[in-house]
GROMACS .gro file of C-alpha atoms in nm:
model
  438
    1MET     CA    1  -2.629  -4.158  -3.247
    2PRO     CA    2  -2.406  -3.962  -3.490
    3ASP     CA    3  -2.108  -4.160  -3.635
    4THR     CA    4  -1.790  -4.025  -3.461
    5SER     CA    5  -1.551  -4.284  -3.595
    6GLY     CA    6  -1.445  -4.096  -3.906
    7GLY     CA    7  -1.240  -3.779  -3.935
    8GLY     CA    8  -1.514  -3.566  -4.090
    9ALA     CA    9  -1.647  -3.270  -3.889
   10LEU     CA   10  -1.982  -3.316  -3.705
   11ASP     CA   11  -2.251  -3.068  -3.786
   12PRO     CA   12  -2.335  -2.839  -3.491
   13ASP     CA   13  -2.673  -3.012  -3.402
   14ALA     CA   14  -2.500  -3.357  -3.390
   15LEU     CA   15  -2.209  -3.213  -3.192
   16LEU     CA   16  -2.439  -3.050  -2.935
   17ALA     CA   17  -2.643  -3.371  -2.905
   18LEU     CA   18  -2.324  -3.569  -2.813
   19ASP     CA   19  -2.214  -3.287  -2.584
   20ARG     CA   20  -2.544  -3.300  -2.386
   21ALA     CA   21  -2.526  -3.678  -2.370
   22HIS     CA   22  -2.158  -3.722  -2.269
   23VAL     CA   23  -1.963  -3.410  -2.184
   24TRP     CA   24  -1.942  -3.273  -1.830
   25HIS     CA   25  -1.849  -2.903  -1.844
   26PRO     CA   26  -1.676  -2.714  -1.571
   27TYR     CA   27  -1.888  -2.610  -1.277
   28GLY     CA   28  -2.199  -2.745  -1.445
   29PRO     CA   29  -2.454  -3.021  -1.401
   30MET     CA   30  -2.476  -3.344  -1.601
   31PRO     CA   31  -2.649  -3.320  -1.840
   32GLY     CA   32  -2.608  -2.949  -1.893
   33ARG     CA   33  -2.916  -2.724  -1.887
   34THR     CA   34  -2.801  -2.486  -2.154
   35ASP     CA   35  -2.609  -2.549  -2.478
   36PRO     CA   36  -2.256  -2.408  -2.495
   37LEU     CA   37  -2.151  -2.209  -2.810
   38VAL     CA   38  -1.965  -2.427  -3.053
   39VAL     CA   39  -1.619  -2.279  -3.145
   40GLU     CA   40  -1.509  -2.384  -3.493
   41SER     CA   41  -1.167  -2.204  -3.489
   42ALA     CA   42  -0.984  -1.916  -3.331
   43SER     CA   43  -0.733  -1.661  -3.457
   44GLY     CA   44  -0.592  -1.340  -3.303
   45VAL     CA   45  -0.844  -1.244  -3.040
   46ARG     CA   46  -1.154  -1.386  -3.228
   47LEU     CA   47  -1.342  -1.706  -3.174
   48ARG     CA   48  -1.525  -1.826  -3.485
   49LEU     CA   49  -1.853  -2.000  -3.411
   50ALA     CA   50  -1.983  -2.308  -3.599
   51ARG     CA   51  -2.325  -2.140  -3.612
   52PRO     CA   52  -2.428  -1.786  -3.531
   53ALA     CA   53  -2.538  -1.690  -3.176
   54GLU     CA   54  -2.739  -1.370  -3.119
   55GLY     CA   55  -2.664  -1.280  -3.475
   56ARG     CA   56  -2.292  -1.309  -3.436
   57ASP     CA   57  -2.064  -1.579  -3.594
   58GLU     CA   58  -1.744  -1.431  -3.452
   59LEU     CA   59  -1.674  -1.312  -3.103
   60VAL     CA   60  -1.384  -1.113  -2.944
   61ASP     CA   61  -1.250  -1.317  -2.659
   62GLY     CA   62  -1.255  -1.091  -2.349
   63MET     CA   63  -1.142  -1.387  -2.129
   64SER     CA   64  -0.812  -1.504  -2.273
   65SER     CA   65  -0.950  -1.850  -2.230
   66TRP     CA   66  -0.960  -1.819  -1.848
   67TRP     CA   67  -0.664  -1.580  -1.848
   68SER     CA   68  -0.421  -1.795  -2.035
   69ALA     CA   69  -0.419  -1.695  -2.407
   70ILE     CA   70  -0.222  -1.371  -2.357
   71HIS     CA   71  -0.087  -1.374  -2.721
   72GLY     CA   72  -0.427  -1.458  -2.870
   73TYR     CA   73  -0.489  -1.759  -3.081
   74ASN     CA   74  -0.314  -1.935  -3.376
   75HIS     CA   75  -0.007  -1.726  -3.313
   76PRO     CA   76   0.265  -1.806  -3.577
   77VAL     CA   77   0.547  -1.810  -3.326
   78LEU     CA   78   0.380  -2.051  -3.093
   79ASN     CA   79   0.253  -2.252  -3.380
   80GLU     CA   80   0.602  -2.292  -3.513
   81ALA     CA   81   0.731  -2.406  -3.166
   82ALA     CA   82   0.462  -2.665  -3.141
   83HIS     CA   83   0.516  -2.798  -3.491
   84GLY     CA   84   0.892  -2.805  -3.452
   85GLN     CA   85   0.867  -3.001  -3.118
   86LEU     CA   86   0.595  -3.229  -3.249
   87ALA     CA   87   0.833  -3.339  -3.531
   88ARG     CA   88   1.093  -3.435  -3.265
   89MET     CA   89   0.878  -3.592  -2.992
   90SER     CA   90   0.560  -3.497  -2.831
   91HIS     CA   91   0.619  -3.672  -2.505
   92VAL     CA   92   0.865  -3.884  -2.316
   93MET     CA   93   0.846  -3.986  -1.949
   94PHE     CA   94   1.047  -3.756  -1.710
   95GLY     CA   95   1.137  -4.028  -1.455
   96GLY     CA   96   1.505  -4.104  -1.530
   97LEU     CA   97   1.506  -3.910  -1.852
   98THR     CA   98   1.527  -3.538  -1.939
   99HIS     CA   99   1.523  -3.319  -2.254
  100GLU     CA  100   1.605  -2.980  -2.372
  101PRO     CA  101   1.257  -2.817  -2.365
  102ALA     CA  102   1.206  -2.887  -1.993
  103VAL     CA  103   1.557  -2.787  -1.902
  104ARG     CA  104   1.539  -2.465  -2.101
  105LEU     CA  105   1.200  -2.388  -1.945
  106ALA     CA  106   1.323  -2.448  -1.596
  107ALA     CA  107   1.625  -2.227  -1.648
  108ARG     CA  108   1.419  -1.953  -1.799
  109LEU     CA  109   1.172  -1.957  -1.505
  110VAL     CA  110   1.460  -1.928  -1.261
  111GLU     CA  111   1.600  -1.638  -1.456
  112ILE     CA  112   1.278  -1.434  -1.470
  113THR     CA  113   1.116  -1.502  -1.127
  114PRO     CA  114   1.234  -1.334  -0.809
  115GLU     CA  115   1.549  -1.433  -0.631
  116PRO     CA  116   1.630  -1.677  -0.466
  117LEU     CA  117   1.384  -1.918  -0.632
  118ARG     CA  118   1.620  -2.179  -0.781
  119HIS     CA  119   1.446  -2.510  -0.833
  120VAL     CA  120   1.145  -2.594  -1.060
  121PHE     CA  121   0.901  -2.882  -1.032
  122LEU     CA  122   0.694  -2.904  -1.361
  123ALA     CA  123   0.323  -2.990  -1.305
  124ASP     CA  124   0.013  -3.055  -1.518
  125SER     CA  125  -0.210  -2.767  -1.404
  126GLY     CA  126  -0.225  -2.479  -1.162
  127SER     CA  127  -0.418  -2.667  -0.911
  128VAL     CA  128  -0.163  -2.952  -0.907
  129SER     CA  129   0.121  -2.695  -0.873
  130VAL     CA  130  -0.052  -2.574  -0.551
  131GLU     CA  131  -0.076  -2.940  -0.436
  132VAL     CA  132   0.301  -2.974  -0.487
  133ALA     CA  133   0.369  -2.645  -0.317
  134VAL     CA  134   0.185  -2.759  -0.002
  135LYS     CA  135   0.351  -3.101  -0.011
  136MET     CA  136   0.690  -2.924  -0.027
  137CYS     CA  137   0.603  -2.714   0.272
  138LEU     CA  138   0.470  -3.004   0.488
  139GLN     CA  139   0.764  -3.226   0.385
  140TYR     CA  140   1.024  -2.952   0.458
  141TRP     CA  141   0.917  -2.925   0.824
  142ARG     CA  142   0.890  -3.302   0.865
  143SER     CA  143   1.242  -3.325   0.731
  144LEU     CA  144   1.351  -3.071   0.991
  145GLY     CA  145   1.189  -3.280   1.273
  146ARG     CA  146   0.897  -3.053   1.320
  147PRO     CA  147   0.592  -3.248   1.195
  148ALA     CA  148   0.351  -3.040   1.410
  149LYS     CA  149   0.400  -2.755   1.159
  150SER     CA  150   0.130  -2.896   0.929
  151ARG     CA  151  -0.127  -2.636   0.880
  152LEU     CA  152  -0.165  -2.340   0.631
  153LEU     CA  153  -0.275  -1.987   0.684
  154THR     CA  154  -0.441  -1.779   0.409
  155TRP     CA  155  -0.690  -1.493   0.395
  156ARG     CA  156  -1.056  -1.516   0.302
  157GLY     CA  157  -1.166  -1.436  -0.049
  158GLY     CA  158  -0.896  -1.657  -0.210
  159TYR     CA  159  -0.912  -1.936  -0.466
  160HIS     CA  160  -0.628  -2.184  -0.535
  161GLY     CA  161  -0.782  -2.469  -0.734
  162ASP     CA  162  -1.018  -2.755  -0.720
  163THR     CA  163  -0.795  -3.048  -0.602
  164TRP     CA  164  -0.777  -3.147  -0.227
  165GLN     CA  165  -0.522  -2.920  -0.055
  166PRO     CA  166  -0.592  -2.621  -0.275
  167MET     CA  167  -0.964  -2.647  -0.187
  168SER     CA  168  -0.874  -2.634   0.177
  169VAL     CA  169  -0.733  -2.282   0.141
  170CYS     CA  170  -1.007  -2.146  -0.086
  171ASP     CA  171  -1.258  -1.924   0.089
  172PRO     CA  172  -1.462  -2.164   0.323
  173ASP     CA  173  -1.783  -1.953   0.322
  174GLY     CA  174  -1.814  -1.750  -0.004
  175GLY     CA  175  -1.613  -1.999  -0.217
  176MET     CA  176  -1.739  -2.291  -0.424
  177HIS     CA  177  -1.616  -2.571  -0.197
  178GLY     CA  178  -1.855  -2.550   0.094
  179LEU     CA  179  -1.972  -2.901   0.025
  180TRP     CA  180  -1.644  -3.034   0.154
  181SER     CA  181  -1.642  -2.853   0.494
  182GLY     CA  182  -1.569  -3.101   0.774
  183VAL     CA  183  -1.381  -3.324   0.528
  184LEU     CA  184  -1.103  -3.101   0.404
  185PRO     CA  185  -0.797  -3.022   0.624
  186ARG     CA  186  -0.882  -2.739   0.865
  187GLN     CA  187  -0.669  -2.446   0.780
  188ILE     CA  188  -0.638  -2.100   0.941
  189PHE     CA  189  -0.817  -1.797   0.778
  190ALA     CA  190  -0.741  -1.432   0.826
  191ASP     CA  191  -0.997  -1.177   0.737
  192ALA     CA  192  -1.006  -1.081   0.362
  193PRO     CA  193  -0.754  -0.810   0.288
  194PRO     CA  194  -0.908  -0.456   0.252
  195ALA     CA  195  -1.004  -0.388  -0.109
  196ASP     CA  196  -0.814  -0.162  -0.351
  197PHE     CA  197  -0.457  -0.154  -0.462
  198GLU     CA  198  -0.351   0.171  -0.304
  199PRO     CA  199  -0.471   0.227   0.051
  200TYR     CA  200  -0.297   0.051   0.332
  201ASP     CA  201  -0.457  -0.034   0.673
  202GLU     CA  202  -0.216  -0.078   0.950
  203GLY     CA  203  -0.480  -0.239   1.169
  204TYR     CA  204  -0.518  -0.519   0.907
  205ALA     CA  205  -0.146  -0.568   0.894
  206ASP     CA  206  -0.148  -0.612   1.270
  207HIS     CA  207  -0.425  -0.865   1.234
  208LEU     CA  208  -0.201  -1.072   0.998
  209ARG     CA  209   0.102  -1.041   1.233
  210ALA     CA  210  -0.099  -1.147   1.534
  211LEU     CA  211  -0.248  -1.448   1.352
  212VAL     CA  212   0.083  -1.577   1.229
  213ALA     CA  213   0.245  -1.522   1.570
  214ARG     CA  214  -0.042  -1.706   1.750
  215HIS     CA  215  -0.027  -2.012   1.524
  216ALA     CA  216   0.347  -2.023   1.432
  217ASP     CA  217   0.421  -2.351   1.596
  218GLU     CA  218   0.161  -2.531   1.384
  219LEU     CA  219   0.205  -2.332   1.065
  220ALA     CA  220   0.396  -2.491   0.775
  221ALA     CA  221   0.321  -2.199   0.538
  222VAL     CA  222   0.118  -1.893   0.455
  223ILE     CA  223  -0.028  -1.911   0.105
  224VAL     CA  224  -0.195  -1.617  -0.077
  225GLU     CA  225  -0.259  -1.475  -0.418
  226PRO     CA  226  -0.052  -1.158  -0.428
  227VAL     CA  227  -0.227  -0.832  -0.514
  228VAL     CA  228  -0.522  -0.993  -0.700
  229GLN     CA  229  -0.757  -1.254  -0.571
  230GLY     CA  230  -0.885  -1.420  -0.891
  231ALA     CA  231  -1.174  -1.667  -0.898
  232GLY     CA  232  -1.249  -1.595  -0.525
  233GLY     CA  233  -1.393  -1.252  -0.619
  234MET     CA  234  -1.160  -1.056  -0.853
  235ARG     CA  235  -1.052  -0.839  -0.560
  236PHE     CA  236  -0.742  -0.614  -0.558
  237HIS     CA  237  -0.542  -0.539  -0.243
  238SER     CA  238  -0.223  -0.342  -0.137
  239PRO     CA  239   0.103  -0.503  -0.213
  240ASP     CA  240   0.207  -0.391   0.138
  241TYR     CA  241   0.013  -0.675   0.292
  242VAL     CA  242   0.225  -0.918   0.098
  243ARG     CA  243   0.535  -0.741   0.235
  244VAL     CA  244   0.398  -0.772   0.581
  245LEU     CA  245   0.348  -1.148   0.530
  246ARG     CA  246   0.701  -1.185   0.417
  247GLU     CA  247   0.830  -0.999   0.724
  248VAL     CA  248   0.623  -1.189   0.968
  249CYS     CA  249   0.695  -1.527   0.817
  250ASP     CA  250   1.061  -1.461   0.842
  251GLU     CA  251   1.022  -1.355   1.203
  252TYR     CA  252   0.835  -1.663   1.308
  253GLY     CA  253   0.988  -1.936   1.088
  254VAL     CA  254   0.693  -1.990   0.855
  255LEU     CA  255   0.729  -2.051   0.477
  256LEU     CA  256   0.562  -1.806   0.232
  257VAL     CA  257   0.399  -1.945  -0.082
  258LEU     CA  258   0.270  -1.702  -0.347
  259ASP     CA  259   0.015  -1.837  -0.598
  260GLU     CA  260   0.084  -1.643  -0.919
  261ILE     CA  261  -0.122  -1.871  -1.140
  262ALA     CA  262  -0.351  -1.597  -1.241
  263THR     CA  263  -0.124  -1.297  -1.186
  264GLY     CA  264   0.196  -1.415  -1.350
  265PHE     CA  265   0.341  -1.313  -1.685
  266GLY     CA  266   0.239  -0.952  -1.681
  267ARG     CA  267  -0.136  -0.954  -1.611
  268THR     CA  268  -0.115  -0.693  -1.326
  269GLY     CA  269   0.138  -0.461  -1.497
  270ALA     CA  270   0.439  -0.632  -1.328
  271LEU     CA  271   0.587  -0.957  -1.468
  272PHE     CA  272   0.490  -1.118  -1.143
  273ALA     CA  273   0.263  -0.963  -0.880
  274ALA     CA  274   0.523  -1.015  -0.607
  275GLU     CA  275   0.725  -0.741  -0.778
  276HIS     CA  276   0.467  -0.486  -0.666
  277ALA     CA  277   0.562  -0.576  -0.308
  278GLY     CA  278   0.930  -0.613  -0.372
  279VAL     CA  279   0.938  -0.952  -0.201
  280SER     CA  280   1.032  -1.308  -0.302
  281PRO     CA  281   0.847  -1.616  -0.164
  282ASP     CA  282   0.988  -1.935  -0.049
  283VAL     CA  283   0.759  -2.121  -0.297
  284MET     CA  284   0.591  -1.982  -0.608
  285CYS     CA  285   0.322  -2.135  -0.833
  286VAL     CA  286   0.281  -2.032  -1.197
  287GLY     CA  287   0.053  -2.162  -1.472
  288LYS     CA  288  -0.229  -2.042  -1.700
  289ALA     CA  289  -0.032  -1.800  -1.929
  290LEU     CA  290   0.282  -2.009  -1.898
  291THR     CA  291   0.220  -2.175  -2.240
  292GLY     CA  292   0.026  -1.880  -2.389
  293GLY     CA  293  -0.294  -2.089  -2.350
  294TYR     CA  294  -0.176  -2.357  -2.595
  295LEU     CA  295  -0.128  -2.657  -2.357
  296THR     CA  296  -0.173  -2.735  -1.992
  297MET     CA  297   0.133  -2.687  -1.789
  298ALA     CA  298   0.219  -2.527  -1.460
  299ALA     CA  299   0.534  -2.510  -1.237
  300THR     CA  300   0.616  -2.486  -0.863
  301LEU     CA  301   0.939  -2.304  -0.785
  302CYS     CA  302   1.121  -2.315  -0.455
  303THR     CA  303   1.441  -2.176  -0.286
  304SER     CA  304   1.747  -2.385  -0.227
  305ALA     CA  305   1.665  -2.378   0.146
  306VAL     CA  306   1.335  -2.558   0.082
  307ALA     CA  307   1.485  -2.813  -0.157
  308GLU     CA  308   1.781  -2.887   0.069
  309GLY     CA  309   1.559  -2.918   0.369
  310ILE     CA  310   1.351  -3.186   0.198
  311SER     CA  311   1.664  -3.368   0.068
  312ARG     CA  312   1.806  -3.403   0.428
  313GLY     CA  313   1.498  -3.576   0.559
  314GLU     CA  314   1.425  -3.933   0.638
  315VAL     CA  315   1.244  -3.951   0.298
  316PRO     CA  316   1.489  -3.744   0.092
  317VAL     CA  317   1.275  -3.714  -0.220
  318LEU     CA  318   0.963  -3.524  -0.311
  319ALA     CA  319   0.725  -3.814  -0.379
  320HIS     CA  320   0.526  -3.660  -0.666
  321GLY     CA  321   0.549  -3.739  -1.039
  322PRO     CA  322   0.271  -3.677  -1.279
  323THR     CA  323   0.275  -3.892  -1.593
  324PHE     CA  324   0.297  -3.597  -1.825
  325MET     CA  325   0.547  -3.412  -1.603
  326GLY     CA  326   0.785  -3.188  -1.818
  327ASN     CA  327   0.590  -3.263  -2.130
  328PRO     CA  328   0.829  -3.158  -2.418
  329LEU     CA  329   0.557  -3.023  -2.640
  330ALA     CA  330   0.414  -2.799  -2.367
  331ALA     CA  331   0.758  -2.703  -2.244
  332ALA     CA  332   0.875  -2.593  -2.591
  333VAL     CA  333   0.557  -2.378  -2.641
  334ALA     CA  334   0.613  -2.233  -2.291
  335CYS     CA  335   0.971  -2.131  -2.374
  336ALA     CA  336   0.840  -1.971  -2.698
  337SER     CA  337   0.563  -1.791  -2.516
  338ILE     CA  338   0.799  -1.649  -2.258
  339ASP     CA  339   1.036  -1.529  -2.521
  340LEU     CA  340   0.757  -1.384  -2.722
  341LEU     CA  341   0.633  -1.193  -2.422
  342LEU     CA  342   0.965  -1.062  -2.307
  343GLY     CA  343   1.077  -0.979  -2.660
  344GLN     CA  344   0.819  -0.705  -2.691
  345ASP     CA  345   0.698  -0.402  -2.497
  346TRP     CA  346   0.452  -0.612  -2.290
  347GLN     CA  347   0.445  -0.350  -2.013
  348GLY     CA  348   0.342  -0.087  -2.266
  349GLU     CA  349   0.064  -0.314  -2.408
  350VAL     CA  350  -0.066  -0.381  -2.061
  351LYS     CA  351  -0.070  -0.012  -1.972
  352ARG     CA  352  -0.245   0.062  -2.297
  353ILE     CA  353  -0.522  -0.200  -2.220
  354GLU     CA  354  -0.537  -0.065  -1.866
  355ALA     CA  355  -0.605   0.286  -1.993
  356GLY     CA  356  -0.867   0.153  -2.238
  357LEU     CA  357  -1.043  -0.036  -1.970
  358ARG     CA  358  -1.047   0.257  -1.731
  359ASP     CA  359  -1.193   0.490  -1.995
  360GLY     CA  360  -1.431   0.228  -2.140
  361LEU     CA  361  -1.571   0.103  -1.807
  362ALA     CA  362  -1.603   0.445  -1.633
  363GLU     CA  363  -1.960   0.479  -1.755
  364THR     CA  364  -2.070   0.157  -1.599
  365ALA     CA  365  -2.028   0.296  -1.250
  366SER     CA  366  -2.355   0.491  -1.300
  367LEU     CA  367  -2.561   0.188  -1.405
  368PRO     CA  368  -2.835   0.065  -1.166
  369GLY     CA  369  -2.712  -0.209  -0.942
  370VAL     CA  370  -2.338  -0.149  -1.000
  371LYS     CA  371  -2.147  -0.158  -0.672
  372ASP     CA  372  -1.790  -0.109  -0.786
  373VAL     CA  373  -1.583  -0.070  -1.103
  374ARG     CA  374  -1.209  -0.149  -1.075
  375VAL     CA  375  -0.913  -0.192  -1.315
  376LEU     CA  376  -0.559  -0.310  -1.254
  377GLY     CA  377  -0.323  -0.394  -1.547
  378ALA     CA  378  -0.516  -0.599  -1.816
  379ILE     CA  379  -0.800  -0.672  -1.566
  380GLY     CA  380  -1.134  -0.492  -1.567
  381VAL     CA  381  -1.408  -0.575  -1.318
  382VAL     CA  382  -1.775  -0.454  -1.274
  383GLN     CA  383  -1.919  -0.573  -0.944
  384LEU     CA  384  -2.296  -0.576  -0.900
  385ASP     CA  385  -2.510  -0.566  -0.582
  386ARG     CA  386  -2.672  -0.894  -0.680
  387GLU     CA  387  -2.588  -1.234  -0.829
  388VAL     CA  388  -2.539  -1.227  -1.200
  389ASP     CA  389  -2.799  -1.386  -1.427
  390MET     CA  390  -2.527  -1.558  -1.622
  391ALA     CA  391  -2.746  -1.664  -1.922
  392SER     CA  392  -2.880  -1.305  -1.968
  393ALA     CA  393  -2.550  -1.144  -1.916
  394THR     CA  394  -2.374  -1.378  -2.151
  395ARG     CA  395  -2.628  -1.324  -2.431
  396ALA     CA  396  -2.595  -0.950  -2.392
  397ALA     CA  397  -2.229  -0.961  -2.431
  398VAL     CA  398  -2.250  -1.200  -2.730
  399ARG     CA  399  -2.498  -0.950  -2.897
  400GLU     CA  400  -2.210  -0.699  -2.873
  401GLY     CA  401  -1.975  -0.950  -3.040
  402VAL     CA  402  -1.778  -1.041  -2.722
  403TRP     CA  403  -1.724  -1.351  -2.526
  404LEU     CA  404  -1.735  -1.298  -2.150
  405ARG     CA  405  -1.788  -1.538  -1.859
  406PRO     CA  406  -1.949  -1.367  -1.562
  407PHE     CA  407  -1.974  -1.531  -1.226
  408ARG     CA  408  -2.127  -1.466  -0.888
  409ASP     CA  409  -2.176  -1.083  -0.867
  410LEU     CA  410  -1.913  -0.999  -1.129
  411VAL     CA  411  -1.891  -0.915  -1.495
  412TYR     CA  412  -1.527  -0.886  -1.568
  413THR     CA  413  -1.266  -0.902  -1.857
  414MET     CA  414  -0.897  -1.018  -1.881
  415PRO     CA  415  -0.821  -0.979  -2.247
  416PRO     CA  416  -0.524  -1.103  -2.450
  417TYR     CA  417  -0.240  -0.846  -2.465
  418VAL     CA  418  -0.269  -0.839  -2.845
  419THR     CA  419  -0.625  -0.688  -2.817
  420ASP     CA  420  -0.628  -0.356  -3.008
  421ASP     CA  421  -0.798  -0.037  -2.892
  422ASP     CA  422  -1.113  -0.083  -3.097
  423ASP     CA  423  -1.164  -0.432  -2.956
  424ILE     CA  424  -1.098  -0.310  -2.603
  425ALA     CA  425  -1.377  -0.049  -2.651
  426ARG     CA  426  -1.599  -0.331  -2.785
  427ILE     CA  427  -1.518  -0.538  -2.479
  428CYS     CA  428  -1.616  -0.246  -2.250
  429ARG     CA  429  -1.945  -0.198  -2.430
  430ALA     CA  430  -2.012  -0.566  -2.381
  431VAL     CA  431  -1.928  -0.556  -2.010
  432ALA     CA  432  -2.174  -0.272  -1.979
  433ALA     CA  433  -2.441  -0.450  -2.174
  434ALA     CA  434  -2.394  -0.762  -1.960
  435ALA     CA  435  -2.413  -0.556  -1.639
  436ARG     CA  436  -2.737  -0.393  -1.752
  437GLU     CA  437  -2.896  -0.733  -1.840
  438ALA     CA  438  -2.751  -0.923  -1.537
   0.00000   0.00000   0.00000
């Protein structure tokens, strides 16, 4: 076994041997069946490989590290924020203590998210923020003396994370959590929203209204991803359905939770996707791009009505407290990332990327096996009529000098906002190549 005790770098062969022996990668078997690419460093939108793959030693990142690295890598502003905070303190417990980075971040999130979200619970990850959101909703109704309101309603095609309650509101058939059917809490599922951002189907809106009305006495909350369903299928839907949900939740006394973990911080062309619908939820989850991809952190925001309802209950506290809650290092970088985003013409950059993706992906519509091509904001999706051969598609993209991570029947890209036009064109060529090889 290679010596891992010193500070010296492992050569790629030794590193991969240890990886195969000990490291369990996301959504993969143990041991892994294929070797991952070894990233040596990253800067801007480029990942530098420890050894070449398909003749490339550098790849343009078309994924923003699972949609989080919106500013790219090794950004001087975020580096400075991390270094400055590291010199003061990297962490201190949040129980009974507080500190400036977390307070600043909470205040900033309240300032930029829709009214009347006023209170912020800082969490470790997006999935945990959804767990917290569900706990808030359930405890709210218990505090009001209505414990029967304990179920959740969502629509099919969604994805909210891999921890327990979030898995229960992921798509029960087409999702990745079918193994747990019969064990997870049984939630209520509407049909998947009709595809596409623009058209609106009144019949589907009536379906949502009827379902909420029928189950109102047992519903704690409705939870959906607004406008874009991410890992459940990269589907876009009309913002009007989110508006319908807000109206019907108000009518029947049900809380509305919007999961903006994937869509927040500009990805769809609005700072938060709820803005497309012109509504505000009772609870909102954010994550991923919150720290610009530097550190893991998420947040659950709620209205004063929700917070006060919980505080009036028999148990007047939200009994949740991650060890690394409010981590100062992550909070400092998150503040810097938000300021960096809002201090520039981020809307112009997202529109530029959207135009580049529309132009660059248009030709893929005529490729054999391509079912649909869709673009919204800095999201480009090519949907096939079959399951992707991930290994072949990935190799094809790498040959073009681009890192993509296809899944199910999709080859898609969500590039950093700093990706220039030439690299957007390169990403589009790689998506086309991957679709041909998939």
